[in-house]
mmCIF file of C-alpha atoms in Angstrom:
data_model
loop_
_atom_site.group_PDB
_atom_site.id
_atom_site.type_symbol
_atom_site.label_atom_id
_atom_site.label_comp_id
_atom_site.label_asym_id
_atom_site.label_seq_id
_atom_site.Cartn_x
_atom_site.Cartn_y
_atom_site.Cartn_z
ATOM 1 C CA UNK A 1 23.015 -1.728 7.960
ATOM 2 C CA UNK A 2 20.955 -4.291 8.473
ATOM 3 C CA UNK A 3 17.914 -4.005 5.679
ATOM 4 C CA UNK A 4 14.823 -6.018 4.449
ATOM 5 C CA UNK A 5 13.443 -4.618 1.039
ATOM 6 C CA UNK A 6 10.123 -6.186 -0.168
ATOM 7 C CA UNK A 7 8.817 -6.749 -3.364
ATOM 8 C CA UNK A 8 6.197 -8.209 -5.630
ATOM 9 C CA UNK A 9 2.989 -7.038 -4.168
ATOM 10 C CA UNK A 10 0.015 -5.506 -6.636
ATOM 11 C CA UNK A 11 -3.308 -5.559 -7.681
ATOM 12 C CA UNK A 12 -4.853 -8.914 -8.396
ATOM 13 C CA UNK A 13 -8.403 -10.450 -8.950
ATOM 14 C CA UNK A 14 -9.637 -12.868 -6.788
ATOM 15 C CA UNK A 15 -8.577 -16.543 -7.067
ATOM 16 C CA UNK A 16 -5.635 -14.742 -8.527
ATOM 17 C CA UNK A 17 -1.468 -15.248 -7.931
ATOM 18 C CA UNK A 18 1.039 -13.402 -6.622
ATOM 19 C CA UNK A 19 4.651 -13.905 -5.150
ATOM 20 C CA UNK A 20 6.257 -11.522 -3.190
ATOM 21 C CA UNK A 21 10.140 -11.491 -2.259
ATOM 22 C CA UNK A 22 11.781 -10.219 0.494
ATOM 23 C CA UNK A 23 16.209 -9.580 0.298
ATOM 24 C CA UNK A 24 18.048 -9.565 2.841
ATOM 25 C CA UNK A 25 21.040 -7.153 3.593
ATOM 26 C CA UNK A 26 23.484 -6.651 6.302
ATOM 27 C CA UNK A 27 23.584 -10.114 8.440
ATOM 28 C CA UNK A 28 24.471 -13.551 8.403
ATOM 29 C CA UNK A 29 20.744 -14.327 6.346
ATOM 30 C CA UNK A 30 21.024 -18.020 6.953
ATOM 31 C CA UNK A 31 21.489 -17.780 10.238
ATOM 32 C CA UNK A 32 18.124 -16.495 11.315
ATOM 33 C CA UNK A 33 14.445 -17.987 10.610
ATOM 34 C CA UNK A 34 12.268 -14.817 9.047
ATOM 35 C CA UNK A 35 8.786 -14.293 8.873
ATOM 36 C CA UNK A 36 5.927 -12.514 7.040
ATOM 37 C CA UNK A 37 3.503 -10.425 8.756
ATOM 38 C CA UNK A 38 0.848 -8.770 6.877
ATOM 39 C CA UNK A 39 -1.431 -5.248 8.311
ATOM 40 C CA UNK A 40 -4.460 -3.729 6.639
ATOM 41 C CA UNK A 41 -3.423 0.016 6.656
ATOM 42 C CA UNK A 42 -4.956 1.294 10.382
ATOM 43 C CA UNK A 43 -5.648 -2.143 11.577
ATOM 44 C CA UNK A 44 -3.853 -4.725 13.282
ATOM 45 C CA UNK A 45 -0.891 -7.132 12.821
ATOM 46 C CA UNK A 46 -1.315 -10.245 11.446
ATOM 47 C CA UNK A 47 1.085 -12.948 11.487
ATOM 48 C CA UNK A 48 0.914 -15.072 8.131
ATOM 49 C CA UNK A 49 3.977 -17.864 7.817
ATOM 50 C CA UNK A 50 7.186 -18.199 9.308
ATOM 51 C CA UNK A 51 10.073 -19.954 10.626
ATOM 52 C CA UNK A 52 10.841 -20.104 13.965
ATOM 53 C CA UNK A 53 14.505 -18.849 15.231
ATOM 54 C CA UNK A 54 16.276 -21.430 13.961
ATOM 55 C CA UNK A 55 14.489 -21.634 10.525
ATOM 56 C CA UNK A 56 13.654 -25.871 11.303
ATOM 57 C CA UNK A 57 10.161 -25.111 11.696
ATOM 58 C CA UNK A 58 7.531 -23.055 10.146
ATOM 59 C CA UNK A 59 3.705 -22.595 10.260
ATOM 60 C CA UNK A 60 1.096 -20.796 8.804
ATOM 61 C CA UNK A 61 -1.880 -19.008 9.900
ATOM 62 C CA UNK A 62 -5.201 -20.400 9.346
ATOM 63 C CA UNK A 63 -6.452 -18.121 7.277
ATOM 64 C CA UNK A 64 -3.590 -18.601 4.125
ATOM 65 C CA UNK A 65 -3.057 -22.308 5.122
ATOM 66 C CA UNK A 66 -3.261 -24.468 2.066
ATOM 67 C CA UNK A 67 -3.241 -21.468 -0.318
ATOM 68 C CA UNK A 68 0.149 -19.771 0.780
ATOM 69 C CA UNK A 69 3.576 -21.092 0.555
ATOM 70 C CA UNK A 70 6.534 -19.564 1.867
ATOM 71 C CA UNK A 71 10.168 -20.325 0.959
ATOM 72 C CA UNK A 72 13.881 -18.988 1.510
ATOM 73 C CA UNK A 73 16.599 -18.909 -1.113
ATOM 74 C CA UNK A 74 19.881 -18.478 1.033
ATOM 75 C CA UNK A 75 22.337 -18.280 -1.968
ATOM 76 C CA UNK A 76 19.979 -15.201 -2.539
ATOM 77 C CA UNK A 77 19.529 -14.155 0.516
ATOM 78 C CA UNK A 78 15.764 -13.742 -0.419
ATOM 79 C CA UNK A 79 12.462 -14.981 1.459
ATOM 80 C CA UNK A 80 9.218 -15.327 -0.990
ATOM 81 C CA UNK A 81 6.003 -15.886 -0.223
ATOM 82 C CA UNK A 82 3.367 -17.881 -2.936
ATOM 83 C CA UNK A 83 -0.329 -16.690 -2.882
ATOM 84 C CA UNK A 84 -2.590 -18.516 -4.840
ATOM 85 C CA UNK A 85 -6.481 -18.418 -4.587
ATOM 86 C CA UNK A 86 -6.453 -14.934 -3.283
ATOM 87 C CA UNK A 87 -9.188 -13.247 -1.745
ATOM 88 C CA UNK A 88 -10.495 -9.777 -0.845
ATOM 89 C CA UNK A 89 -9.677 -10.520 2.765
ATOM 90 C CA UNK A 90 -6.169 -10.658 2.004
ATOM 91 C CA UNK A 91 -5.380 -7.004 1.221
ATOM 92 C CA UNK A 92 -2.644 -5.499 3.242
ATOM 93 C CA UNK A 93 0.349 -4.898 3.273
ATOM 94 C CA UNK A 94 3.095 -7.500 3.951
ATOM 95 C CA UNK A 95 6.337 -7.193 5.904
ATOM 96 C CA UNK A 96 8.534 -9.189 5.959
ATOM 97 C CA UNK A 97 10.565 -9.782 9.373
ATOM 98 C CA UNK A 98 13.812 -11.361 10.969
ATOM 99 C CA UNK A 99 12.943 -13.755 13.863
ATOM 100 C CA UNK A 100 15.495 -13.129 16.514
ATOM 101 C CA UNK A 101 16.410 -15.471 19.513
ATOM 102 C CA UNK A 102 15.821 -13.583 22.848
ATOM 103 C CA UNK A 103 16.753 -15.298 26.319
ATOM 104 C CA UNK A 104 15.639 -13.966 29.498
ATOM 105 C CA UNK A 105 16.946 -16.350 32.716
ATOM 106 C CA UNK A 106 15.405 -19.607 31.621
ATOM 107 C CA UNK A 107 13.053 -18.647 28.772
ATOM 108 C CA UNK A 108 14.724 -18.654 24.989
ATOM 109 C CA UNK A 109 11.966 -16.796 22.579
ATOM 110 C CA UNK A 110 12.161 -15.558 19.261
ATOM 111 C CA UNK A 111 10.825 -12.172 18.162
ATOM 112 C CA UNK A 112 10.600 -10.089 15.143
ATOM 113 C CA UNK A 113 13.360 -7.688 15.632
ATOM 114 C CA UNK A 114 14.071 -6.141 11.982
ATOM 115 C CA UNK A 115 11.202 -5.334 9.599
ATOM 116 C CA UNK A 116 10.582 -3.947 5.879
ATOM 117 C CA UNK A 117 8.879 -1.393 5.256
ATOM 118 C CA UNK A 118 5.942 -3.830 3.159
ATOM 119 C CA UNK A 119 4.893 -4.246 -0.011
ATOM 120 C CA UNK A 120 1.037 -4.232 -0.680
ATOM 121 C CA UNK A 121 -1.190 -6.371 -1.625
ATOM 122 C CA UNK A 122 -4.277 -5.308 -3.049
ATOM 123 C CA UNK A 123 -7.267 -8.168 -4.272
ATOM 124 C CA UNK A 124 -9.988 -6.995 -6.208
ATOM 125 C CA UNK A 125 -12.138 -7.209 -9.262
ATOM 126 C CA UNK B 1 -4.192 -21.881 17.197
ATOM 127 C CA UNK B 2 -3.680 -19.568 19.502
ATOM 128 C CA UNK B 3 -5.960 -16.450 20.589
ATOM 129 C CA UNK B 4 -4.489 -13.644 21.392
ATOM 130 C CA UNK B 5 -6.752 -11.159 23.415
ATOM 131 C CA UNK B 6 -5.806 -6.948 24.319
ATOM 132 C CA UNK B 7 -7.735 -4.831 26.107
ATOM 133 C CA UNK B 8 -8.570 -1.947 25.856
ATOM 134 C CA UNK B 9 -8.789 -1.781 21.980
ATOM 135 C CA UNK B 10 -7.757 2.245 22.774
ATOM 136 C CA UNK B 11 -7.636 4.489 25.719
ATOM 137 C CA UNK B 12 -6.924 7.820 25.989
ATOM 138 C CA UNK B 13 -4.098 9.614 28.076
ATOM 139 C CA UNK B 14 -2.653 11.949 29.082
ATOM 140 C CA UNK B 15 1.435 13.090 29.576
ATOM 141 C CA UNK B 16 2.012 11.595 32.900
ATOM 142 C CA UNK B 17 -0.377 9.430 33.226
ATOM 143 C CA UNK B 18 0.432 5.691 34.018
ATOM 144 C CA UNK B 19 -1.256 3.538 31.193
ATOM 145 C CA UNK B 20 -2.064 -0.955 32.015
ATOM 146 C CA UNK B 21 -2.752 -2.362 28.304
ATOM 147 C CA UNK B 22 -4.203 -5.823 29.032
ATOM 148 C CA UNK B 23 -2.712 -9.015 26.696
ATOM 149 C CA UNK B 24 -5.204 -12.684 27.489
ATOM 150 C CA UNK B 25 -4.013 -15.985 25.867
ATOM 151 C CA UNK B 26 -6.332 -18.690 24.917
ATOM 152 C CA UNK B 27 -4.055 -20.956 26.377
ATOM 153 C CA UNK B 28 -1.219 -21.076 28.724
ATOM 154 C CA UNK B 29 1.568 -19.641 27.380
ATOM 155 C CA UNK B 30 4.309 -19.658 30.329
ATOM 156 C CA UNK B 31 6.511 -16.594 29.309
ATOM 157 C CA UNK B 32 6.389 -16.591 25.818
ATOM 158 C CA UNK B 33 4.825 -13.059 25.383
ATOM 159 C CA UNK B 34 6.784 -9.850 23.413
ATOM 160 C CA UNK B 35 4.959 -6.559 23.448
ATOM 161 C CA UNK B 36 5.589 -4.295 20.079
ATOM 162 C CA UNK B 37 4.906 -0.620 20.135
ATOM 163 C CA UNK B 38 4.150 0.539 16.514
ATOM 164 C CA UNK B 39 4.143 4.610 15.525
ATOM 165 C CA UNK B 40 2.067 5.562 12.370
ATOM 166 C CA UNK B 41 4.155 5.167 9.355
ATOM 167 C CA UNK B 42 6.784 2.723 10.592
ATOM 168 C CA UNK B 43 7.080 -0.950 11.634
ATOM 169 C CA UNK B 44 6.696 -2.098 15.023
ATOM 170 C CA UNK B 45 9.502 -2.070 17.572
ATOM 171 C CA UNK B 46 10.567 -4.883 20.445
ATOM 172 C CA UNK B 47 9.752 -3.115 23.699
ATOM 173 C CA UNK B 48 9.576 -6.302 26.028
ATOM 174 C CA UNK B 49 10.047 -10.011 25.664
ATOM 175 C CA UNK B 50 9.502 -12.859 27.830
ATOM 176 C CA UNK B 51 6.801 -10.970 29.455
ATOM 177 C CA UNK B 52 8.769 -8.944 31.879
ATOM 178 C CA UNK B 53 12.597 -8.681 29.872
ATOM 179 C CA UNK B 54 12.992 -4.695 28.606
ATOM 180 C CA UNK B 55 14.620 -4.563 25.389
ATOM 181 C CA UNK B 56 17.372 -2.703 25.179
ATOM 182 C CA UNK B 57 17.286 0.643 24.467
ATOM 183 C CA UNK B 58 14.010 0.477 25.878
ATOM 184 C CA UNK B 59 13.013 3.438 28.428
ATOM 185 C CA UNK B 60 12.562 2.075 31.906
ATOM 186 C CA UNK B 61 9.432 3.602 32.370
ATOM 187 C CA UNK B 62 8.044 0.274 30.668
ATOM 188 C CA UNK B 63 6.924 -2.765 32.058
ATOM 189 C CA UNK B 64 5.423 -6.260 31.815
ATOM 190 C CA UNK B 65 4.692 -8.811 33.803
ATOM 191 C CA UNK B 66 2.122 -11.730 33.841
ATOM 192 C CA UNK B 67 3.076 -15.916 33.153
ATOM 193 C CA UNK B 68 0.666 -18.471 31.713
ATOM 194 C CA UNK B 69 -2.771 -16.310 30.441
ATOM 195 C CA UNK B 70 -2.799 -12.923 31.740
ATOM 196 C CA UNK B 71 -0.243 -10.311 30.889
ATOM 197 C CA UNK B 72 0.140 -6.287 31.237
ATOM 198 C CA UNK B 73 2.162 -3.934 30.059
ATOM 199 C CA UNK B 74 2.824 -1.046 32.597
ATOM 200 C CA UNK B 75 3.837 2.617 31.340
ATOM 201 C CA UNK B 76 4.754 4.553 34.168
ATOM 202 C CA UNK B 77 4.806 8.438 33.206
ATOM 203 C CA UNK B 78 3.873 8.598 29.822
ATOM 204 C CA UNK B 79 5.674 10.627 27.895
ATOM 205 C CA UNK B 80 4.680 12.042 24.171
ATOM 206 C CA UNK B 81 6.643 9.883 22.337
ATOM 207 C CA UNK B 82 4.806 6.914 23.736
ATOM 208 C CA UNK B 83 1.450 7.930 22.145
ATOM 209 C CA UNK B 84 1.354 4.783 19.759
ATOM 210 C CA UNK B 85 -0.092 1.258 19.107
ATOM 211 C CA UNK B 86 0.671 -1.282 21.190
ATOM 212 C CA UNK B 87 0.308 -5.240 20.260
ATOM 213 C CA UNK B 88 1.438 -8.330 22.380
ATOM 214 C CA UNK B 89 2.777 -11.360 20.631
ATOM 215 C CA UNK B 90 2.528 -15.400 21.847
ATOM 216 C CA UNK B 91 6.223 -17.117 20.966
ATOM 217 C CA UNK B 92 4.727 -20.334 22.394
ATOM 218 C CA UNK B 93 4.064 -22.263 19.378
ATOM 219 C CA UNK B 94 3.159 -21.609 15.840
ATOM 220 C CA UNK B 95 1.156 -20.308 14.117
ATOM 221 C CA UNK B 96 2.342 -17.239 15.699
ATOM 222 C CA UNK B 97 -0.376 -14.988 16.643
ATOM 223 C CA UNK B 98 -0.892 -11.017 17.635
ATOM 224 C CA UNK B 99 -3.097 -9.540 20.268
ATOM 225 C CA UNK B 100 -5.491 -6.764 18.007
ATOM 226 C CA UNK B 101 -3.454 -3.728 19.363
ATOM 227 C CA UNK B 102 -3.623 -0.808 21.610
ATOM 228 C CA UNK B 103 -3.671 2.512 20.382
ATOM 229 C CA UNK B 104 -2.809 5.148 23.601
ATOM 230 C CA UNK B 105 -3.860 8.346 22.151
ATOM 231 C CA UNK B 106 -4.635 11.743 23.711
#
């Protein structure tokens, strides 16, 4: 079975750390790019960092860029993400999430086809 | 970055009914568009990719279409299992970025 289990997430103060981990289970982890995508419980997705399918580029969102860094262990089959300086705003959960290659006729696109179930994420004084 | 614009935030439905969620990019994005449905409680689910390509194991009664800025996402017949969020996703560069969602409700 393919699984991704999350871990790491808490309650922090503001301009506090964290590092959350993601492991892998069930597929060929170095083959795939993987991503994490955070949600504030009722609201919408946001996408934070990632790699694209092939894992030989990655970006960040505007909002953690500078402050977040995310990284992959493949011996480990793990994904982590760094958060430093955090802020109120960035309470949600976070999944992390496989990016798969998808081809349809002439267009190659990656998605996020397999997701954890989060870890959260909680900033406050 | 790219902007990533649904409409309507929610609608309500009912079982039958054919629903058109709306999905506007900042920029031209060719093809590069994925619509996730998402139920309470779980993590969201491919239904389409490439704007118009249905996922497999992905009812028929879905749909997309669009190219460039403008996309939809078509349910024909809703059914009560489809009563969900619904977000659309640019693959066109990164940062990766997510329309606000759709919630079809009753």
């Amino acid at each position: 079975e393919v699984l991704l289990v999350e871990s790491g997430g808490g309650v922090v103060r503001p301009g506090g750390s964290l590092r959350l981990s993601c492991a892998a289970s069930g597929f060929n982890f170095e083959d795939y790019g993987l991503s994490w995508v955070r949600q504030v419980p009722g609201k919408g997705l946001e996408w934070v960092s990632g790699f694209n399918w092939n894992g030989r580029s990655t970006g960040y969102a505007a909002s953690v860029k500078g402050r977040f860094i995310m990284s992959r262990d493949n011996a480990k089959k793990s994904l982590y993400l760094q958060m430093n300086s955090l802020r109120a705003e960035d309470t949600a959960l976070y999944h992390c999430a496989r990016v798969r290659l998808l081809v349809w006729g002439s267009t190659a696109l990656d998605a996020l086809d397999i997701w954890g179930q989060g870890t959260m994420v909680t900033v406050s004084s | 970055d790219i902007q990533m614009t649904q409409s309507p935030s929610s609608l309500s439905a009912s079982v039958g009914d054919r629903v058109t969620i709306t999905c506007r990019a900042s920029q031209g994005i060719s093809s590069y568009l994925i619509w996730y449905q998402q139920k309470p409680g779980k993590a969201p689910k491919v239904l389409i990719y490439a704007a118009s390509a249905l996922q497999s194991g992905v009812p028929s009664r879905f749909s997309g279409s669009g190219s460039g800025t403008h996309f939809t996402l078509t349910i024909d017949s809703l059914q009560s299992e489809d009563f969900a969020t619904y977000f659309c996703q640019q693959s066109y560069s990164l940062p990766r970025t997510f329309g606000q969602g759709t919630k079809v409700e009753v």
